[in-house]
Amino acid sequence: MKVLMFGWEFPPLSSGGLGTACYGLTKGLSKKGIGITFVLPYSFDADNANFLKLVSASNIKIKKIASALQPYMSSQEYKKSLDKKPSPRMYGSTLFDEVYRYTLAAEKIAEEEDFDIIHCHDWMTFGAGIRAKKKKNKPLVLHVHATELDRTGGHQVNQYVYDLERHGMHKADKIIAVSNFTKNKVMEHYGVPSEKIQVVHNAVDFSQHYHIENFEIKKTDKIVLFLGRITLQKGPDYFVYAAKKVLEQEKNVKFIVAGSGDMEPFIIEKAAELGIADKVLFAGFLTQDDVDRAYKMADVYAMPSVSEPFGITALEAMKNKAPVIVSKQSGVSEVIKHCLKVDFWDVNELSNKIISLLRYKPLQETLKENAYFEVEKLNWDVPAEKCIEVYSELINKG
Amino acid sequence: MVSVCFYFQVHQPPRLRKYSVFEIGHHNGYFDEHKNEAIIKKVTHKCYLPTNRIILDLINRTDGRFKVAYSMTGIVLEQLEKYAPEVIDSFKELADTGCVEILDETYHHTISYLYSKDEFKEQVELHNKKIKQLFNFKPKVFRNTELVYNNEIASFVEKMGYKGIIAEGADHILQWRSPNFLYKPKGLKNIKLLLKNYRLSDDIAFRFSEKSWKEFPLTAPKYAQWVSKINGNGNIVNLFMDYETFGEHQWEDKGIFEFLKHLPSEILKHKDNDFITPSEAINMYDAVAELDFPHYVSWADIERDLSAWLGNKMQQEAIKEIYLLEPSVKLSKNYALIDEWRKLQTSDHFYYMCTKWFNDGDVHKYFNPYDSPYEAFITYMNILNDFRIKANKLGEVNIIR
């Protein structure tokens, strides 16, 4: 079976869960003998050597399209990123021009390649998928990792993006949603019938083993970690409000905000306004190694997302033995038990749980041990198998 | 001769209110009165009242040949007095038939024996008083919370004057022996041991409605046949189970009440069978051998040990902390404080923190008011920390005096 996949760059270059998920799934599929032609946007100024080493398996063929696209990008962010490029004129002048340029290039690849099925990840690749399907008359699978409604929290939805998503979903033969949470969104807001959507939960790569590290900061302070894009979707504002409440009860705690995003200035100002600027540290965007170290350092990893289709970071935190609090408005809360769950808006409860984790050592320990054991079983074999089932069903239908 | 000995456990814990860290020091109420009332009322209508009616009717119809025993915790009785006094009246009516025996246990449904023998003794005495007060009955047989048992407990209970004690017929203790005889606790003379026949008990308590069970559906004639088969290999079948089996764990529409209604006449069809209470069994049968229980055994889970309450670090910490407060709580001589402390010892609080079965959506979840064992621990520890402040204050005042 051969899959033409329109995906995204892999860690350590990726900026979030989408890249991690694409990488994990590709590896899982390849292990099961699925041939993959992997098409990805490729930025000339980035160093891709590591990535090529990561996927040097024989049944994966890489096709690169020179493009400035990155997942989760907004129009403004695209413009900004263009200014930094050495030769900006080779890319489209707006995000949507660039998506179109990518789509045309992808169509060419589809013409040349031999495959049985098309698998696309999130809206920027949907156009490419539809064209490939038209050209070769092969079934199309759309993998929804996030919708425009998640990214914007339902406010100021970009009509162009929403329309492209909706169009793609209706053209597709099958939709894979990363959670029931996302499946419901797709049904409710995009008018897709339930039977057309298969839920395939994400997993975590468990190839590196846990090792203990000592951190200087831990001699004086306990650490509560936020890790993710600092955008409305991830609820960083709830994190700072909770920080304020926790600090009223507990003295030696530092709150680390790792990541970048459009809400960063607001969050920095908010921390200052609440009088906790010295307790909230901004770590910026972290490389994969530093991400792992951040989890290891953390006494609590909090993910107060407003709308989280999955939330792979929770699994990575568990793998690194950080006790986890996730919002109930997340896909990951459907699959893990050994974590604490809160409604994202319930700052009191979030603070209650952070303080409890900081104070009650047996809670931390029991949670960490059981979570590690739990997450070990959540490897990419299962999602890969479920995808193969979807492929087979569509191919047999002809 | 096969004597069937039924003993039903009647218990409802004092469930806790969700208590946040921000309430520590405010001394707000700990117990979820609203939920406790709702559950008592629900169980009253689904189980206690209809089952009591059936039992009473069976006693009358068989001219007193049908007999049962109950063990009712002090805290369920308290809650019934408050929210469903008609159930107390109904139990009184049963006790008045003379065909019902009542057992003693710890008033607050605790495993205090493991932490403080003084406290254990006080709780048993409180229970004894409560039974006397409500039913004018003096229990002679003891059952410990969750059937937690070992040689040492038997010896302690014998010294308290009990003639019999109840334990789980655990395979690893019995080995080749049968639970269908009376035994003697190791080294003791004046107390006999009744062992639960867990296979036949669980056929009713756990498997009755289970469609995948090869004996499904379980009928009274079939069950009576299994009981009668014991003739020749034993003289007593101890069927011990939660009373809530009837109508609450096994639902009426699955036929559990019909089963109960027909069982006595089916069992009595065999002329060698009868029903007896634990005290009658102790008078009627000799102990066939001495049994050695060096380690704690309970009736919970496959392990039949203490791991349902003390299996993880959260449980160990929580229970250790509550018993550490004993000196200051008792020094206070404050009845309300002591009562609250005892209600925080109820074994269910620790059972809710169990992570053993959390992985596989087990039946245990049905009885757990929390979403997760971690939530149970957080609520409990927040309450305990609030209580500690209160106890230390009241306890100290007393020392100064």
mmCIF file of N, CA and C in Angstrom, chain A residues 245 249 328 337-341 348-349 351-353 355-356 359-360 362-363 365-367 369-370 373, chain B residues 18-22 24 312-314 317 355 358-361 365 371-372 374-375 377-378 381-382 385:
data_model
loop_
_atom_site.group_PDB
_atom_site.id
_atom_site.type_symbol
_atom_site.label_atom_id
_atom_site.label_comp_id
_atom_site.label_asym_id
_atom_site.label_seq_id
_atom_site.Cartn_x
_atom_site.Cartn_y
_atom_site.Cartn_z
ATOM 1 N N LYS A 245 -3.048 33.236 42.311
ATOM 2 C CA LYS A 245 -3.746 32.590 43.431
ATOM 3 C C LYS A 245 -2.834 31.625 44.187
ATOM 4 N N GLN A 249 -0.679 31.566 48.426
ATOM 5 C CA GLN A 249 -0.625 30.481 49.411
ATOM 6 C C GLN A 249 0.773 29.877 49.576
ATOM 7 N N LYS A 328 -10.407 19.968 30.710
ATOM 8 C CA LYS A 328 -11.376 18.975 30.256
ATOM 9 C C LYS A 328 -11.761 19.233 28.803
ATOM 10 N N LYS A 337 -5.858 8.753 32.141
ATOM 11 C CA LYS A 337 -6.544 8.742 33.423
ATOM 12 C C LYS A 337 -5.655 9.301 34.521
ATOM 13 N N HIS A 338 -4.375 9.045 34.395
ATOM 14 C CA HIS A 338 -3.490 9.432 35.494
ATOM 15 C C HIS A 338 -2.987 10.861 35.321
ATOM 16 N N CYS A 339 -3.938 11.766 35.385
ATOM 17 C CA CYS A 339 -3.650 13.190 35.351
ATOM 18 C C CYS A 339 -4.791 13.862 36.102
ATOM 19 N N LEU A 340 -4.659 15.140 36.382
ATOM 20 C CA LEU A 340 -5.758 15.879 36.993
ATOM 21 C C LEU A 340 -6.460 16.662 35.892
ATOM 22 N N LYS A 341 -7.770 16.794 36.021
ATOM 23 C CA LYS A 341 -8.533 17.456 34.969
ATOM 24 C C LYS A 341 -9.337 18.627 35.540
ATOM 25 N N ASN A 348 -9.986 28.845 40.082
ATOM 26 C CA ASN A 348 -9.927 28.384 41.469
ATOM 27 C C ASN A 348 -9.532 26.924 41.557
ATOM 28 N N GLU A 349 -10.160 26.121 40.726
ATOM 29 C CA GLU A 349 -9.899 24.691 40.760
ATOM 30 C C GLU A 349 -8.497 24.390 40.226
ATOM 31 N N SER A 351 -5.948 26.342 40.513
ATOM 32 C CA SER A 351 -5.035 26.708 41.600
ATOM 33 C C SER A 351 -5.085 25.674 42.722
ATOM 34 N N ASN A 352 -6.293 25.215 43.041
ATOM 35 C CA ASN A 352 -6.459 24.181 44.070
ATOM 36 C C ASN A 352 -5.601 22.966 43.728
ATOM 37 N N LYS A 353 -5.620 22.579 42.460
ATOM 38 C CA LYS A 353 -4.889 21.372 42.070
ATOM 39 C C LYS A 353 -3.389 21.627 41.996
ATOM 40 N N ILE A 355 -1.717 23.753 43.869
ATOM 41 C CA ILE A 355 -1.253 23.795 45.261
ATOM 42 C C ILE A 355 -1.217 22.384 45.864
ATOM 43 N N SER A 356 -2.255 21.605 45.591
ATOM 44 C CA SER A 356 -2.282 20.242 46.120
ATOM 45 C C SER A 356 -1.074 19.450 45.627
ATOM 46 N N ARG A 359 2.003 20.642 47.459
ATOM 47 C CA ARG A 359 2.045 20.341 48.896
ATOM 48 C C ARG A 359 2.113 18.856 49.215
ATOM 49 N N TYR A 360 1.349 18.066 48.478
ATOM 50 C CA TYR A 360 1.190 16.660 48.864
ATOM 51 C C TYR A 360 2.099 15.781 48.024
ATOM 52 N N PRO A 362 2.903 12.575 48.240
ATOM 53 C CA PRO A 362 2.394 11.281 47.761
ATOM 54 C C PRO A 362 1.491 11.422 46.528
ATOM 55 N N LEU A 363 0.828 12.550 46.395
ATOM 56 C CA LEU A 363 -0.016 12.789 45.222
ATOM 57 C C LEU A 363 0.867 12.890 43.982
ATOM 58 N N GLU A 365 3.859 11.773 43.587
ATOM 59 C CA GLU A 365 4.570 10.518 43.297
ATOM 60 C C GLU A 365 3.658 9.463 42.688
ATOM 61 N N THR A 366 2.475 9.300 43.280
ATOM 62 C CA THR A 366 1.552 8.289 42.759
ATOM 63 C C THR A 366 1.150 8.630 41.322
ATOM 64 N N LEU A 367 0.889 9.907 41.108
ATOM 65 C CA LEU A 367 0.482 10.357 39.786
ATOM 66 C C LEU A 367 1.591 10.134 38.756
ATOM 67 N N GLU A 369 4.202 8.076 38.836
ATOM 68 C CA GLU A 369 4.491 6.654 38.588
ATOM 69 C C GLU A 369 3.437 6.033 37.684
ATOM 70 N N ASN A 370 2.178 6.268 38.031
ATOM 71 C CA ASN A 370 1.107 5.664 37.241
ATOM 72 C C ASN A 370 1.022 6.259 35.840
ATOM 73 N N PHE A 373 3.663 4.779 33.555
ATOM 74 C CA PHE A 373 3.237 3.437 33.185
ATOM 75 C C PHE A 373 2.130 3.495 32.122
ATOM 76 N N LYS B 18 -16.643 18.385 48.338
ATOM 77 C CA LYS B 18 -15.408 18.827 47.673
ATOM 78 C C LYS B 18 -14.851 20.007 48.462
ATOM 79 N N TYR B 19 -13.629 19.895 48.911
ATOM 80 C CA TYR B 19 -13.060 20.890 49.822
ATOM 81 C C TYR B 19 -11.766 21.392 49.219
ATOM 82 N N SER B 20 -11.685 22.685 48.924
ATOM 83 C CA SER B 20 -10.486 23.170 48.230
ATOM 84 C C SER B 20 -9.440 23.660 49.224
ATOM 85 N N VAL B 21 -8.215 23.806 48.764
ATOM 86 C CA VAL B 21 -7.132 24.279 49.650
ATOM 87 C C VAL B 21 -7.458 25.655 50.219
ATOM 88 N N PHE B 22 -8.258 26.417 49.484
ATOM 89 C CA PHE B 22 -8.561 27.764 49.949
ATOM 90 C C PHE B 22 -9.496 27.768 51.156
ATOM 91 N N ILE B 24 -8.961 25.711 53.703
ATOM 92 C CA ILE B 24 -8.213 25.245 54.876
ATOM 93 C C ILE B 24 -8.096 26.392 55.875
ATOM 94 N N ASN B 312 -1.418 2.325 47.835
ATOM 95 C CA ASN B 312 -0.499 3.315 47.270
ATOM 96 C C ASN B 312 -0.086 4.362 48.315
ATOM 97 N N LYS B 313 0.839 5.207 47.912
ATOM 98 C CA LYS B 313 1.417 6.170 48.853
ATOM 99 C C LYS B 313 0.402 7.192 49.352
ATOM 100 N N MET B 314 -0.554 7.534 48.497
ATOM 101 C CA MET B 314 -1.571 8.509 48.922
ATOM 102 C C MET B 314 -2.386 7.933 50.076
ATOM 103 N N GLU B 317 -0.298 7.661 53.305
ATOM 104 C CA GLU B 317 -0.086 8.967 53.932
ATOM 105 C C GLU B 317 -1.363 9.457 54.614
ATOM 106 N N THR B 355 -5.733 3.118 43.313
ATOM 107 C CA THR B 355 -5.398 3.238 41.883
ATOM 108 C C THR B 355 -5.298 1.876 41.200
ATOM 109 N N PHE B 358 -8.122 1.443 38.648
ATOM 110 C CA PHE B 358 -8.478 2.656 37.935
ATOM 111 C C PHE B 358 -8.212 2.500 36.435
ATOM 112 N N ASN B 359 -7.296 1.607 36.096
ATOM 113 C CA ASN B 359 -6.943 1.402 34.701
ATOM 114 C C ASN B 359 -8.046 0.737 33.884
ATOM 115 N N ASP B 360 -8.695 -0.233 34.490
ATOM 116 C CA ASP B 360 -9.739 -0.922 33.743
ATOM 117 C C ASP B 360 -11.087 -0.600 34.362
ATOM 118 N N GLY B 361 -11.848 0.234 33.697
ATOM 119 C CA GLY B 361 -13.160 0.693 34.170
ATOM 120 C C GLY B 361 -13.949 -0.360 34.932
ATOM 121 N N LYS B 365 -15.975 1.570 40.242
ATOM 122 C CA LYS B 365 -16.222 2.961 39.880
ATOM 123 C C LYS B 365 -17.637 3.391 40.228
ATOM 124 N N ASP B 371 -14.227 11.515 40.469
ATOM 125 C CA ASP B 371 -13.833 11.208 39.098
ATOM 126 C C ASP B 371 -12.551 10.401 39.063
ATOM 127 N N SER B 372 -11.693 10.612 40.058
ATOM 128 C CA SER B 372 -10.434 9.866 40.056
ATOM 129 C C SER B 372 -9.926 9.727 41.484
ATOM 130 N N TYR B 374 -7.187 10.565 42.539
ATOM 131 C CA TYR B 374 -6.414 11.762 42.884
ATOM 132 C C TYR B 374 -7.320 12.847 43.455
ATOM 133 N N GLU B 375 -8.519 12.966 42.872
ATOM 134 C CA GLU B 375 -9.494 13.934 43.390
ATOM 135 C C GLU B 375 -9.878 13.552 44.825
ATOM 136 N N PHE B 377 -8.086 11.993 46.996
ATOM 137 C CA PHE B 377 -6.971 12.311 47.893
ATOM 138 C C PHE B 377 -6.902 13.814 48.175
ATOM 139 N N ILE B 378 -7.056 14.633 47.135
ATOM 140 C CA ILE B 378 -6.957 16.089 47.315
ATOM 141 C C ILE B 378 -8.032 16.575 48.288
ATOM 142 N N MET B 381 -7.188 15.321 51.861
ATOM 143 C CA MET B 381 -6.046 15.987 52.506
ATOM 144 C C MET B 381 -6.365 17.440 52.846
ATOM 145 N N ASN B 382 -7.140 18.099 52.012
ATOM 146 C CA ASN B 382 -7.525 19.473 52.331
ATOM 147 C C ASN B 382 -8.375 19.497 53.601
ATOM 148 N N ASN B 385 -6.149 18.708 56.639
ATOM 149 C CA ASN B 385 -5.330 19.843 57.063
ATOM 150 C C ASN B 385 -6.147 20.891 57.796
#
